[in-house]
Short mmCIF file of C-alpha atoms in Angstrom, two decimals:
data_model
loop_
_atom_site.label_atom_id
_atom_site.label_comp_id
_atom_site.label_asym_id
_atom_site.label_seq_id
_atom_site.Cartn_x
_atom_site.Cartn_y
_atom_site.Cartn_z
CA MET A 977 -0.02 0.09 -0.03
CA ILE A 978 1.04 3.37 -0.73
CA ILE A 979 -0.31 5.86 2.03
CA LYS A 980 -0.10 9.47 1.57
CA LYS A 981 -0.62 12.16 3.88
CA GLN A 982 -3.35 15.21 2.69
CA LYS A 983 -3.31 18.66 3.63
CA ILE A 984 -6.13 17.94 5.65
CA LYS A 985 -5.92 16.62 9.56
CA ASP A 986 -6.34 12.52 9.53
CA VAL A 987 -7.04 12.32 6.00
CA PHE A 988 -5.06 10.11 3.60
CA LEU A 989 -4.88 9.08 -0.06
CA LEU A 990 -4.60 5.14 -0.29
CA GLU A 991 -2.88 3.47 -3.29
CA ALA A 992 -3.25 0.18 -4.39
CA GLU A 993 0.49 -1.31 -5.22
CA CYS A 994 -0.67 -3.77 -8.24
CA HIS A 995 1.30 -7.20 -8.58
CA LYS A 996 0.89 -8.43 -12.20
CA ASP A 997 2.20 -11.79 -13.63
CA ASP A 998 0.66 -13.77 -16.66
CA ARG A 999 -2.43 -14.96 -14.47
CA GLY A 1000 -3.47 -10.94 -14.35
CA LEU A 1001 -3.39 -8.70 -11.21
CA PHE A 1002 -3.49 -8.34 -7.65
CA ARG A 1003 -3.43 -5.71 -5.07
CA ARG A 1004 -4.42 -5.38 -1.47
CA HIS A 1005 -6.46 -2.45 -0.72
CA TYR A 1006 -6.32 -2.74 2.85
CA CYS A 1007 -3.83 -3.88 5.63
CA GLU A 1008 -4.71 -3.03 8.99
CA ARG A 1009 -1.00 -3.49 9.44
CA GLU A 1010 0.42 -1.06 7.51
CA LEU A 1011 -2.67 1.62 7.97
CA GLY A 1012 -1.33 1.02 12.23
CA GLU A 1013 2.09 1.89 11.34
CA ASN A 1014 1.27 5.25 9.60
CA GLY A 1015 -1.54 5.82 12.58
CA ILE A 1016 -4.90 4.95 10.90
CA ASN A 1017 -6.67 2.22 12.85
CA PHE A 1018 -9.98 0.04 11.75
CA THR A 1019 -10.96 -3.39 12.36
CA VAL A 1020 -11.03 -4.31 9.14
CA LYS A 1021 -7.98 -7.11 9.11
CA GLN A 1022 -7.79 -6.97 5.16
CA GLY A 1023 -9.18 -6.62 1.71
CA ASN A 1024 -7.52 -8.13 -2.08
CA ILE A 1025 -8.21 -7.70 -5.22
CA SER A 1026 -7.48 -10.08 -8.07
CA GLU A 1027 -8.20 -9.55 -11.30
CA ASN A 1028 -7.41 -12.18 -13.61
CA ALA A 1029 -6.44 -12.18 -17.25
CA MET A 1030 -8.00 -15.53 -18.72
CA LYS A 1031 -11.55 -17.47 -17.76
CA TYR A 1032 -10.80 -19.91 -15.33
CA THR A 1033 -7.77 -18.72 -13.16
CA ILE A 1034 -7.79 -19.32 -9.62
CA ARG A 1035 -4.87 -17.36 -7.37
CA GLY A 1036 -4.73 -17.39 -3.98
CA PHE A 1037 -7.14 -20.04 -3.32
CA HIS A 1038 -6.01 -21.10 -0.03
CA TYR A 1039 -7.24 -23.55 2.73
CA GLN A 1040 -6.61 -24.50 6.15
CA ARG A 1041 -8.26 -27.15 8.21
CA ILE A 1042 -6.29 -26.95 11.49
CA THR A 1043 -5.59 -23.47 12.78
CA SER A 1044 -2.09 -22.93 13.56
CA GLN A 1045 -2.65 -22.92 17.39
CA GLU A 1046 -3.80 -26.34 17.25
#
């Protein structure tokens, strides 16, 4: 994320950094950690956007049956 402080107090411009490969684009438009490091606090953990260049492409498909604490 690119976080740009604006002239108005507590106003920031958030720009996504796009990661591109043969499958398409991926960008994170929200990250609690990065925003918190800049004094911006929300309760949402993270949000991502993925754009695929071709039909039937699967990206970022994750599954975990047992949590890491177990």
